[in-house]
Coordinates of C-alpha atoms in Angstrom, one line a residue:
Chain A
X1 CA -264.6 181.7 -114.2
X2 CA -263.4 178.5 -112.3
X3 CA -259.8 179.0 -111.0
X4 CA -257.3 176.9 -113.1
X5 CA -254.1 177.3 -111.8
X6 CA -252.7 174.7 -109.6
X7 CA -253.5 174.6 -105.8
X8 CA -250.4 175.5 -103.6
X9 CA -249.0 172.7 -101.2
X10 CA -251.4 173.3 -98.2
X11 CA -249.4 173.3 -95.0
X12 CA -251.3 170.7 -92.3
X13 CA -250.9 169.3 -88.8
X14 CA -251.9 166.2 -87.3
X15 CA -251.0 164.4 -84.4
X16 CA -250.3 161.1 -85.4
X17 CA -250.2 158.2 -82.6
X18 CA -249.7 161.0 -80.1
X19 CA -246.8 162.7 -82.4
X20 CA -247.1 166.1 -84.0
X21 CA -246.4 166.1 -87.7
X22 CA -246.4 168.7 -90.0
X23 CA -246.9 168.4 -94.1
X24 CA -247.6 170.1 -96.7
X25 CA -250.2 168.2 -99.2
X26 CA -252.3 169.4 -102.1
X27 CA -256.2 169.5 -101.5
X28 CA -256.7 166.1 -103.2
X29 CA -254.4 164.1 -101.1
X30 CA -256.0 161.5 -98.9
X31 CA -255.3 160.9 -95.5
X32 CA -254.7 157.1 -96.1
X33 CA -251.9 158.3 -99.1
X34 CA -250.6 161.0 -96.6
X35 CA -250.4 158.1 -93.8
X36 CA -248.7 155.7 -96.2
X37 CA -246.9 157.7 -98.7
X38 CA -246.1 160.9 -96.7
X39 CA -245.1 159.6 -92.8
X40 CA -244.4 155.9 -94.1
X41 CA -246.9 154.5 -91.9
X42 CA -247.9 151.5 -93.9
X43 CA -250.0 149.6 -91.2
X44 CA -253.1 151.8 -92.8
X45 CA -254.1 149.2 -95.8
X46 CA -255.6 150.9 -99.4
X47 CA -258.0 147.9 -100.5
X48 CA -260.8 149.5 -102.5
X49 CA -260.3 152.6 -102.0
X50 CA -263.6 153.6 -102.0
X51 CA -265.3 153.0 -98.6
X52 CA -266.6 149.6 -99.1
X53 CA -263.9 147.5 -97.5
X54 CA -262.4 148.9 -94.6
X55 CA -259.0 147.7 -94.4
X56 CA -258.2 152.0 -94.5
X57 CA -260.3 152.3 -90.9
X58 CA -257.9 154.6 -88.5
X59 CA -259.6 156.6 -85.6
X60 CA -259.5 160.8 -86.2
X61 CA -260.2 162.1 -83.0
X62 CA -260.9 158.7 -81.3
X63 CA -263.6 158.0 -84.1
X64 CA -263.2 155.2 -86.8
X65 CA -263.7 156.5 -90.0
X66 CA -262.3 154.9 -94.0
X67 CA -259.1 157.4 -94.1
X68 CA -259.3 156.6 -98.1
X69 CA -262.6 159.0 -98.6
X70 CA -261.2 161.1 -95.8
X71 CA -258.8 164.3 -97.4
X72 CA -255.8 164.6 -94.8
X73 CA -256.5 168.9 -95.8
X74 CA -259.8 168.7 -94.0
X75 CA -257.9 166.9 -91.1
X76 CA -255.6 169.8 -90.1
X77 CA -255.0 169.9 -86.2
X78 CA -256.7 166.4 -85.8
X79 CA -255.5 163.3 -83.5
X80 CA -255.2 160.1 -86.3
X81 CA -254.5 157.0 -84.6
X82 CA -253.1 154.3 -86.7
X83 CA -252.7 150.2 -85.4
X84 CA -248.7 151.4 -85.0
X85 CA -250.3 153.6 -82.8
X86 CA -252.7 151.2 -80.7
X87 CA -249.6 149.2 -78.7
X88 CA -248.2 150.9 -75.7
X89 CA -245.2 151.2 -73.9
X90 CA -244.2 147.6 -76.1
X91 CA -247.2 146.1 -74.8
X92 CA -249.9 145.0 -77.2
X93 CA -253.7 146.6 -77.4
X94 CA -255.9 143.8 -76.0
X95 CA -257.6 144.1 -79.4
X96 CA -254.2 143.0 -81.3
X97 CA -253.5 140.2 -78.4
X98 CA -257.2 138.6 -78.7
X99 CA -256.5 138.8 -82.6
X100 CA -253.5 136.4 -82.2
X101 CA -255.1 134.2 -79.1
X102 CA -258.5 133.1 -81.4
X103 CA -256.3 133.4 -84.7
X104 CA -258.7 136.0 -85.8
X105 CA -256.9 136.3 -89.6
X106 CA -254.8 134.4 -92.2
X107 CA -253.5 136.9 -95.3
X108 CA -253.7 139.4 -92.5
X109 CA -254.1 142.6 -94.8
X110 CA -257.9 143.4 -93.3
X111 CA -256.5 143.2 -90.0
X112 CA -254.7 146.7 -89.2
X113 CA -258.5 148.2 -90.3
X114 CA -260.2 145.5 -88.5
X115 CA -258.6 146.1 -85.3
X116 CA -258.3 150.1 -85.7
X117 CA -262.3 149.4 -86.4
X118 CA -262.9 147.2 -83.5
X119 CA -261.2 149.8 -81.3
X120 CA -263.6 152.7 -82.3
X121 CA -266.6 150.1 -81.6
X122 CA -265.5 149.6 -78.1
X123 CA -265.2 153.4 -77.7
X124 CA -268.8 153.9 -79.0
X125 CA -270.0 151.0 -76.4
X126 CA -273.0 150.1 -78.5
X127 CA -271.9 146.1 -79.4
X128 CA -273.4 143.7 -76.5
X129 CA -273.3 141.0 -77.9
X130 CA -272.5 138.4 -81.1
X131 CA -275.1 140.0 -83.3
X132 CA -274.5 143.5 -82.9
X133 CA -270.8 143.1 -83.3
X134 CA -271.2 141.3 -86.4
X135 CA -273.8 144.3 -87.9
X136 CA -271.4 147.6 -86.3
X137 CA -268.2 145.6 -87.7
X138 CA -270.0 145.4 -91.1
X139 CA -267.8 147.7 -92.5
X140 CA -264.7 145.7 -92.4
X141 CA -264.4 142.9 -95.3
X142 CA -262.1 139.5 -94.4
X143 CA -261.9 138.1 -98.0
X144 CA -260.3 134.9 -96.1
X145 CA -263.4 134.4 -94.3
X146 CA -262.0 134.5 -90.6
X147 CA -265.4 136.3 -89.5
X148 CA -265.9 133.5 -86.7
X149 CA -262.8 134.3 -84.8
X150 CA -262.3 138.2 -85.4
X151 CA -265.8 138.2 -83.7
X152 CA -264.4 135.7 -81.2
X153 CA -261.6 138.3 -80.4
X154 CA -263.8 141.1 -80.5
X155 CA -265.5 139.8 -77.3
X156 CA -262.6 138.7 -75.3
X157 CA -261.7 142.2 -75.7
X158 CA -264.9 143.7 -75.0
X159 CA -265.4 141.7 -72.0
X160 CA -261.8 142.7 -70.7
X161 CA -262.6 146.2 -71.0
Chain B
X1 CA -259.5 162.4 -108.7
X2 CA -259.3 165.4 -110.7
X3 CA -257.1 168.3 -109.4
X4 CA -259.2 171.3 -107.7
X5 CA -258.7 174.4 -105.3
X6 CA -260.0 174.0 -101.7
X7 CA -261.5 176.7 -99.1
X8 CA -262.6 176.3 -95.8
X9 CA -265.9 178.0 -94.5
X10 CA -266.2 180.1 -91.8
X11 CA -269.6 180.7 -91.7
X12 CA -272.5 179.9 -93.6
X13 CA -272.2 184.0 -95.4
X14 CA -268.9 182.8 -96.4
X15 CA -270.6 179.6 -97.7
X16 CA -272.6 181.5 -100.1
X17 CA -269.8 184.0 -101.3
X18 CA -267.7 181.3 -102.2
X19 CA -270.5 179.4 -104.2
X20 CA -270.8 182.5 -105.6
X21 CA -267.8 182.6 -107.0
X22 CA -266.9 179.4 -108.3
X23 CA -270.3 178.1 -110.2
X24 CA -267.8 174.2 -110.6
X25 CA -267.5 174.6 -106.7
X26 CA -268.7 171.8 -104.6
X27 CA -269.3 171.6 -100.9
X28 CA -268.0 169.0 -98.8
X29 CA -268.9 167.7 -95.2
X30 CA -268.4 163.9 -94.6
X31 CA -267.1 163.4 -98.2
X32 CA -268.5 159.7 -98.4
X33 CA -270.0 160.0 -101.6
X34 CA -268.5 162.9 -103.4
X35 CA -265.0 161.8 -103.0
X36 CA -266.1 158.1 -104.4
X37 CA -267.2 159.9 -107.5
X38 CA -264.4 162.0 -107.8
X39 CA -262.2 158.9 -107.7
X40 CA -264.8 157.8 -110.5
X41 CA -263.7 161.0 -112.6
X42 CA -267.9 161.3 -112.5
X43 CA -267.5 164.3 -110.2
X44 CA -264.8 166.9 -111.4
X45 CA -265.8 170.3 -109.3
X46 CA -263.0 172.6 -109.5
X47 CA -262.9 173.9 -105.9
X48 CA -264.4 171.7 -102.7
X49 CA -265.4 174.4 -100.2
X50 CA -264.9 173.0 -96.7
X51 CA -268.0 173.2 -94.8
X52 CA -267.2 170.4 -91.9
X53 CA -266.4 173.2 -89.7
X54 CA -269.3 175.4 -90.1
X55 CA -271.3 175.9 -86.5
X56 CA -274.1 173.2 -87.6
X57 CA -273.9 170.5 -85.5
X58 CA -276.4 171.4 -82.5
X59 CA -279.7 169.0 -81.8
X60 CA -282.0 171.8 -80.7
X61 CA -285.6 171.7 -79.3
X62 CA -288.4 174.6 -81.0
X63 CA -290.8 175.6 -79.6
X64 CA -293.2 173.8 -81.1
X65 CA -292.1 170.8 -79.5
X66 CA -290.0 169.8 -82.5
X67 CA -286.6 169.2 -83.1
X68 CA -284.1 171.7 -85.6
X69 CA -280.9 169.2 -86.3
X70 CA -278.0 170.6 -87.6
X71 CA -276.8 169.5 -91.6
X72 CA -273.6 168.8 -90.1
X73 CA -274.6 166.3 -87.4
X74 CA -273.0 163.2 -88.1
X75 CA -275.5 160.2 -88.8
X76 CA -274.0 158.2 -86.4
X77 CA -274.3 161.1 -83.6
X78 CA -278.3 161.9 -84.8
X79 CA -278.8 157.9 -84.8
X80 CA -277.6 157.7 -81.0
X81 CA -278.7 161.2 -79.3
X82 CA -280.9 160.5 -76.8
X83 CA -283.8 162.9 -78.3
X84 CA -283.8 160.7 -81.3
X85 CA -283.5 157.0 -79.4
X86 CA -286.8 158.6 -77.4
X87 CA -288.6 160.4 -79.5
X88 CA -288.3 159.5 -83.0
X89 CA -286.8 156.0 -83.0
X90 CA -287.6 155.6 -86.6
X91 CA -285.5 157.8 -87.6
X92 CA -282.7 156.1 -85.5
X93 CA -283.5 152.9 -87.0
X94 CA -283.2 153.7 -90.2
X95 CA -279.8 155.5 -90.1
X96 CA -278.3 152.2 -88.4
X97 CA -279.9 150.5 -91.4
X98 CA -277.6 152.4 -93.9
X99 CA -273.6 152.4 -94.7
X100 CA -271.2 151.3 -92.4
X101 CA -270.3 152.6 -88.7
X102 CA -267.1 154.1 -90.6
X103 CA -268.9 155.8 -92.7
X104 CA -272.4 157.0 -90.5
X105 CA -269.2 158.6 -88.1
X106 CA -268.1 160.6 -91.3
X107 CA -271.4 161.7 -93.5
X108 CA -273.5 164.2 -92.2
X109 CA -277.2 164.9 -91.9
X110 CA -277.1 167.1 -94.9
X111 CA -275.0 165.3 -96.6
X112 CA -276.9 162.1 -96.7
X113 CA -280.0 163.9 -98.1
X114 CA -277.1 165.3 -100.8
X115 CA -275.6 161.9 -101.9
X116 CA -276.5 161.3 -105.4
X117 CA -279.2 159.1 -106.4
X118 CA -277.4 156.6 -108.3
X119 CA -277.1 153.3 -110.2
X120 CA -274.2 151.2 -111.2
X121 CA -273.8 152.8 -114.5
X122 CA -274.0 156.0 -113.1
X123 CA -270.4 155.2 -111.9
X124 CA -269.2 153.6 -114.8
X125 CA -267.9 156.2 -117.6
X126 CA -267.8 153.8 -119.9
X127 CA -271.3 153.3 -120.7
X128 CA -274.3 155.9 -121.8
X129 CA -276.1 157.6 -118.7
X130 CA -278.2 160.6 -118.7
X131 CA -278.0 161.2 -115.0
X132 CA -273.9 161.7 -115.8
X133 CA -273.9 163.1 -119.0
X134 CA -277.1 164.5 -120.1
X135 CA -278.7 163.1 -123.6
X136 CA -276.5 160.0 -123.7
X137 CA -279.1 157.5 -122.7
X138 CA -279.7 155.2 -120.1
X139 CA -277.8 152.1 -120.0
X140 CA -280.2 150.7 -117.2
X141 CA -283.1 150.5 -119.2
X142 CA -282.7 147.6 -121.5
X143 CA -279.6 146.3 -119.0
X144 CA -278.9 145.3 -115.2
X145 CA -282.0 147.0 -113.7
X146 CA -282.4 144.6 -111.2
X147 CA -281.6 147.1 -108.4
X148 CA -283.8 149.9 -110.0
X149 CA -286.6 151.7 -109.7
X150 CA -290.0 150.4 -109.9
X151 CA -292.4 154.4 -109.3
X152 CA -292.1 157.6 -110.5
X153 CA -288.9 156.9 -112.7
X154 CA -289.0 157.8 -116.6
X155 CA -287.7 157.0 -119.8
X156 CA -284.2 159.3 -119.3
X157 CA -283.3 156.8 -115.9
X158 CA -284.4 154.6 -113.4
X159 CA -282.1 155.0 -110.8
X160 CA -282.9 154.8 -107.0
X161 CA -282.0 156.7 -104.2
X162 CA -280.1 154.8 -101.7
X163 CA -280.7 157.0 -98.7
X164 CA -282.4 155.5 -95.8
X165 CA -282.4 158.1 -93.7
X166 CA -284.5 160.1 -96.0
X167 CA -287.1 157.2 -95.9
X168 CA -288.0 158.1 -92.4
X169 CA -287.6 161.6 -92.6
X170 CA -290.2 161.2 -95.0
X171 CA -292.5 159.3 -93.1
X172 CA -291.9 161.4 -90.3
X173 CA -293.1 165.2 -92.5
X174 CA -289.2 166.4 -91.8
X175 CA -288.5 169.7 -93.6
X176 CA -285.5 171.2 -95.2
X177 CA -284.4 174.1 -93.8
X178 CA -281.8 176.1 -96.8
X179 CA -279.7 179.0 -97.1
X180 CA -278.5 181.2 -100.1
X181 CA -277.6 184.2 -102.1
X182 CA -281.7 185.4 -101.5
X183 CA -282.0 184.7 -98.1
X184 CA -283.4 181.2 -96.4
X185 CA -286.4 179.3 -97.4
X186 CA -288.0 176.0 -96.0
X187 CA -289.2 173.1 -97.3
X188 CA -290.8 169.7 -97.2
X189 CA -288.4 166.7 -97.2
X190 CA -290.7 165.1 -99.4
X191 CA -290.4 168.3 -102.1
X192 CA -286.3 168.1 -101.8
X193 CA -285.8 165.1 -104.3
X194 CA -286.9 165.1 -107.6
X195 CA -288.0 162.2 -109.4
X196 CA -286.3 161.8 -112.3
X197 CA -288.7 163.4 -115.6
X198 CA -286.1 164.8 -118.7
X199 CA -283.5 166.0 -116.4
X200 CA -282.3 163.4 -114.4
X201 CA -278.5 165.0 -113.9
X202 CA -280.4 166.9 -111.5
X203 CA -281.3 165.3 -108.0
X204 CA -282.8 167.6 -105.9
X205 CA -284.9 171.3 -105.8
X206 CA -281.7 172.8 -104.1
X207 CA -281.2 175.9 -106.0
X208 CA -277.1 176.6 -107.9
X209 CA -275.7 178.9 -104.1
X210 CA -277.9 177.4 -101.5
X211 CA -276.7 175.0 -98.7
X212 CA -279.0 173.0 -96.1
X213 CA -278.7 174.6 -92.3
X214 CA -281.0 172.3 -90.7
X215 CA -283.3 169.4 -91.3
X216 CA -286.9 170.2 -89.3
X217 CA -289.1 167.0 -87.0
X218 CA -292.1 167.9 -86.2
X219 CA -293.0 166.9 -82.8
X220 CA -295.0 163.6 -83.8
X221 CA -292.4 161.1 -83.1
X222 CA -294.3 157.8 -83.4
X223 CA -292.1 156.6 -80.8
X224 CA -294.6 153.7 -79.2
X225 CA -295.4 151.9 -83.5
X226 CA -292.8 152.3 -85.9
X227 CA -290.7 150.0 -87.7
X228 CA -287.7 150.5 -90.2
X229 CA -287.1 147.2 -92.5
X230 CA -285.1 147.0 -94.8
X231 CA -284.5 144.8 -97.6
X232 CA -281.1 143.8 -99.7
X233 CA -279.3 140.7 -100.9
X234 CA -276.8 140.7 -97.8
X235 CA -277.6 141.3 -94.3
X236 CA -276.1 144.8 -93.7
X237 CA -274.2 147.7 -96.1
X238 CA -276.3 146.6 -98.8
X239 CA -278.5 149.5 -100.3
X240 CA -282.2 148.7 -100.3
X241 CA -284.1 146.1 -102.7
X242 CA -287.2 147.8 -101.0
X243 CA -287.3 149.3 -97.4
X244 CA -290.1 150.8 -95.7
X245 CA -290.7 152.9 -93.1
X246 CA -294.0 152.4 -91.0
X247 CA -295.4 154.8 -88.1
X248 CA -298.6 154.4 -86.5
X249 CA -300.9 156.1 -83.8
X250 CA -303.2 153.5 -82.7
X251 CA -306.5 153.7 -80.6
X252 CA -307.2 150.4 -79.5
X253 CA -306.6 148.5 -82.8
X254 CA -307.6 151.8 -84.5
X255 CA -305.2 153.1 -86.7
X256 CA -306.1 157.3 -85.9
X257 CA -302.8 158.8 -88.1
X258 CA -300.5 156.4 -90.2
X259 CA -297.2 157.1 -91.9
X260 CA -295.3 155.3 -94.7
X261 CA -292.7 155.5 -96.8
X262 CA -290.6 153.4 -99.3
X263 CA -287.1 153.4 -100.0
X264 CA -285.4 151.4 -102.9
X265 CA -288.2 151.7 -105.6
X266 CA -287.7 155.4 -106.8
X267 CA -285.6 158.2 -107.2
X268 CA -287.0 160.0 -104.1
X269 CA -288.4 158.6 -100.8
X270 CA -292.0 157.4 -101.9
X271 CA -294.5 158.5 -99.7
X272 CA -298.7 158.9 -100.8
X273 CA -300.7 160.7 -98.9
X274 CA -303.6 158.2 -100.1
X275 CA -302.4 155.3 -99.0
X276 CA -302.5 156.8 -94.9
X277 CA -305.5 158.5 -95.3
X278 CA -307.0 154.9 -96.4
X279 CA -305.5 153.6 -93.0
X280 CA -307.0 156.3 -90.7
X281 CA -310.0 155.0 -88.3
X282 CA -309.6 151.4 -90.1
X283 CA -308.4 148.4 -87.6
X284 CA -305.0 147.4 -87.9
X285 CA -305.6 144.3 -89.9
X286 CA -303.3 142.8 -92.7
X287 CA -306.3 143.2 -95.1
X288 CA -306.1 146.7 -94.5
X289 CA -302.1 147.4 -94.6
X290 CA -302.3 145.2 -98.4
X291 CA -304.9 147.8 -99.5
X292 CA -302.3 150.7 -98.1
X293 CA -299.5 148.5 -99.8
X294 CA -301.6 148.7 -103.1
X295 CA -302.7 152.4 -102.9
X296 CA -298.5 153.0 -102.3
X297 CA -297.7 151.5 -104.8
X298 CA -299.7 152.5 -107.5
X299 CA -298.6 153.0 -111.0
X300 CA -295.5 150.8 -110.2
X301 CA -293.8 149.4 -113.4
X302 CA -291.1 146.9 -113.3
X303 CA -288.0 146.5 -115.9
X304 CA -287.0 143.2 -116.9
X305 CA -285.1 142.2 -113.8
X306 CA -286.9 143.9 -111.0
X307 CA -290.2 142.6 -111.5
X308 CA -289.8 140.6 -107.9
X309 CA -290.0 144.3 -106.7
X310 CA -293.4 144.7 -107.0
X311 CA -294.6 141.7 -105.1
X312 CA -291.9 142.1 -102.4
X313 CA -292.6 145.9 -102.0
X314 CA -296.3 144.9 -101.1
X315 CA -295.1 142.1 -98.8
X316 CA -292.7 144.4 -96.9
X317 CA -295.1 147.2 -96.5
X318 CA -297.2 144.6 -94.4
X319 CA -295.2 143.1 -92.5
X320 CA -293.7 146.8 -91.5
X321 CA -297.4 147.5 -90.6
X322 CA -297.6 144.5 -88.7
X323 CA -294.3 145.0 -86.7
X324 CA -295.5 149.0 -85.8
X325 CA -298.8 147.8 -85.0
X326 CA -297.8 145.0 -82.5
X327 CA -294.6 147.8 -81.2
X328 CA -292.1 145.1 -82.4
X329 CA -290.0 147.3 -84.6
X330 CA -287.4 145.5 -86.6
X331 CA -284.0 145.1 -84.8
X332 CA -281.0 146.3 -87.5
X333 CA -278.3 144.0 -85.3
X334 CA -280.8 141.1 -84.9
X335 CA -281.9 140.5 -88.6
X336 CA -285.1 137.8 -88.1
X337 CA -287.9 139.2 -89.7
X338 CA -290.3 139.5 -86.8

């Protein structure tokens, strides 16, 4: 017979933006709610919810992955990084500063995954050029259309790095 | 997303005690599909066993000059190891054809052959689908079947499967390698789906207890004429209208062992052994890839909005040919159609 009875709170850890934090969440707790809900980190956007838009995109151990099909139990012990997490020392991430120089957003509410997903595509070091940033940054929908300039920021960044 | 218990495997005995004990019990790896349908309330398992940290993740060389790839490889890291760039970069091509780079970081080998084959009303509770709920009908059939399938589906669903992966594999003669409650057993990529018959709700030959180890390549690569295209109605993530997957050994201008494979058009990866033998000791000539194209596609039957399938299908499969022959394989970043 399937167990009915009601999981227990699962105690996690994660080190979030290079802080430990310990939870408690039951098993069918994302890691986007447990970002947003749970350590108030609202920078993490929900949009669809279901993989297909990207504004969720955080990096879990330096890899960008959609933290709303992600659950934060399978995470335990993991390094999240969120984009409150990108900016250091109260300097910005050349990703966030080439965002502002070529205006690379209007509503802003892609951008947080945009720029957490751009960051994970510099790590992999596989975009050379227009094209190829365009297909690996396919997973990140701008309903405002500002595809042009996020692309634009992408390479100032990449060719800064 | 329906409330269940959760364990974390150990080891792939532990794998097999816990499906033991649970029959509702899912596994989970990458998550990227089953936690979509669990948001969809289509997928309700009662416990999610844990399997992401299982010791499956090693690309390992046999001695037979083949490769044994572990199911919990990510697709990103299989799409990018240097074995697969060199030796069998169809295979490579067609991961970077599918998803997202979000979500080929998360999904795993295994996992991609265990996504569901699916259609739109397959998600959408509302509406009649045997693949979901056994004996309530297919709402594909006299609907939106513009996406669906045009061989070997039936009149209990038409649905595709979206993997692209498995496309190559299946070119390529992969095998499954599976563990369970009897022991381990291999077998042919090709055999793992199931088209779709009177029991649609059930994709695959895996067995109730068993879990993939380890996908098998054989040590053909095809690495010098291959080609991976892909068609959809948007440049990238986009499942497949039609893909195809083309591999050649060439002599000259003779074709001496061929390889092809459709995606998009079926509810498995459509390979006929017919259509390569036609190809073998023939010239690589268009006439000869259309009469491939035909023997491939065989039997195909369109619905009332796919019927552009059957014509494109035939189209692709040449120009794929074309593009292996001449060792121009499609680019997935650069998206002209060579």
């Amino acid at each position: 017979m399937a167990d009915t009875t009601i999981p227990e709170r699962i105690p996690i850890n994660l080190v979030v933006n290079g802080e430990r934090r310990a939870l408690e969440v039951v098993p069918w707790t994302t890691l986007l709610d447990a970002l947003r809900d749970r350590l108030e980190l609202t920078g993490t956007k929900k949009g669809c919810d279901h993989g297909q838009c990207g504004a969720c995109t955080v990096l879990v151990d330096g890899r960008r992955v959609n933290s709303c099909l992600t659950l934060a139990v399978m995470k335990d012990g993991a390094e999240i990084t969120t984009i409150e997490g990108l900016a250091r020392d109260g300097t910005l991430h050349p990703l966030q500063q080439a965002f502002i120089d070529h205006d690379a957003f209007q509503c802003g509410y892609c951008t947080p995954g945009q720029i957490c997903s751009a960051a994970g595509l510099l790590a992999e070091g596989r975009a050379r050029d227009a094209d190829e940033i365009r297909e690996l940054m396919s997973g990140n929908l701008c309903r405002c259309g500002a595809y042009p300039n996020i692309v634009a920021a992408i390479e100032q960044a990449m060719s800064r790095s | 997303m329906n409330n269940f218990q959760y364990s974390r495997a150990n080891d792939v005995a532990d794998v097999i005690r816990l499906l033991a004990a649970d029959p509702g019990a899912k596994l989970i790896a990458g998550g990227t599909n089953l936690i979509d349908l669990m948001k969809e309330n289509v997928e309700r398992p009662s416990r999610l066993i844990d399997i992401s940290r299982l010791p499956l993740r090693n690309v390992e060389e046999t001695p037979d000059q083949g490769l044994r790839i572990g199911a919990l490889v990510p697709n990103s890291d299989l799409a990018y190891h240097p074995l697969i760039e060199q030796r069998y970069p169809l295979l490579a091509s067609a991961i970077l054809a599918g998803a997202s780079a979000q979500l080929r970081n998360m999904a795993s080998v295994g996992g991609n052959l265990m996504q569901r084959t699916r259609c739109a009303y397959f998600y959408d509770t509302t509406t009649p689908c045997n693949k979901r709920e056994p004996g309530s009908g297919c709402s594909a059939i006299d609907g939106l079947n513009r996406n669906h399938a045009i061989l070997g589906a039936s009149n209990s669903c038409i649905a595709t499967n979206p993997s692209d992966m498995s496309v190559a594999l299946a070119a390529l003669g992969a095998l499954v390698h599976i563990a369970g409650p009897t022991g381990e057993r291999t077998i042919a990529l090709t055999d793992f789906h199931r088209i779709p018959g009177d029991k649609p709700h059930v994709d695959t030959n895996l067995s109730t207890g068993e879990i993939i180890t380890a996908i098998g390549l054989p040590p053909r690569g095809f690495a010098r004429n291959y080609s991976y295209l892909k068609i959809r109605d948007r440049l990238s993530y986009a499942f497949a209208l039609v893909s195809v997957a083309a591999a050649l050994e060439l002599e000259g201008n003779a074709i001496s062992e061929a390889r092809l494979a459709l995606g998009g058009v079926a509810h498995k990866p459509w390979r006929r052994l017919e259509a390569e033998a036609a190809l073998r000791g023939q010239a690589a000539t268009p006439d000869h890839f259309g009469r491939a194209a035909d023997l491939l596609l065989e039997g195909a039957v369109a619905g009332s909005h796919n019927g552009f399938k059957l014509e494109l299908a035939r189209r692709a499969v040449v120009r794929t040919l074309m593009q292996a022959a001449s060792g121009t394989p499609q680019s997935q970043a650069h998206k002209k159609i060579a």
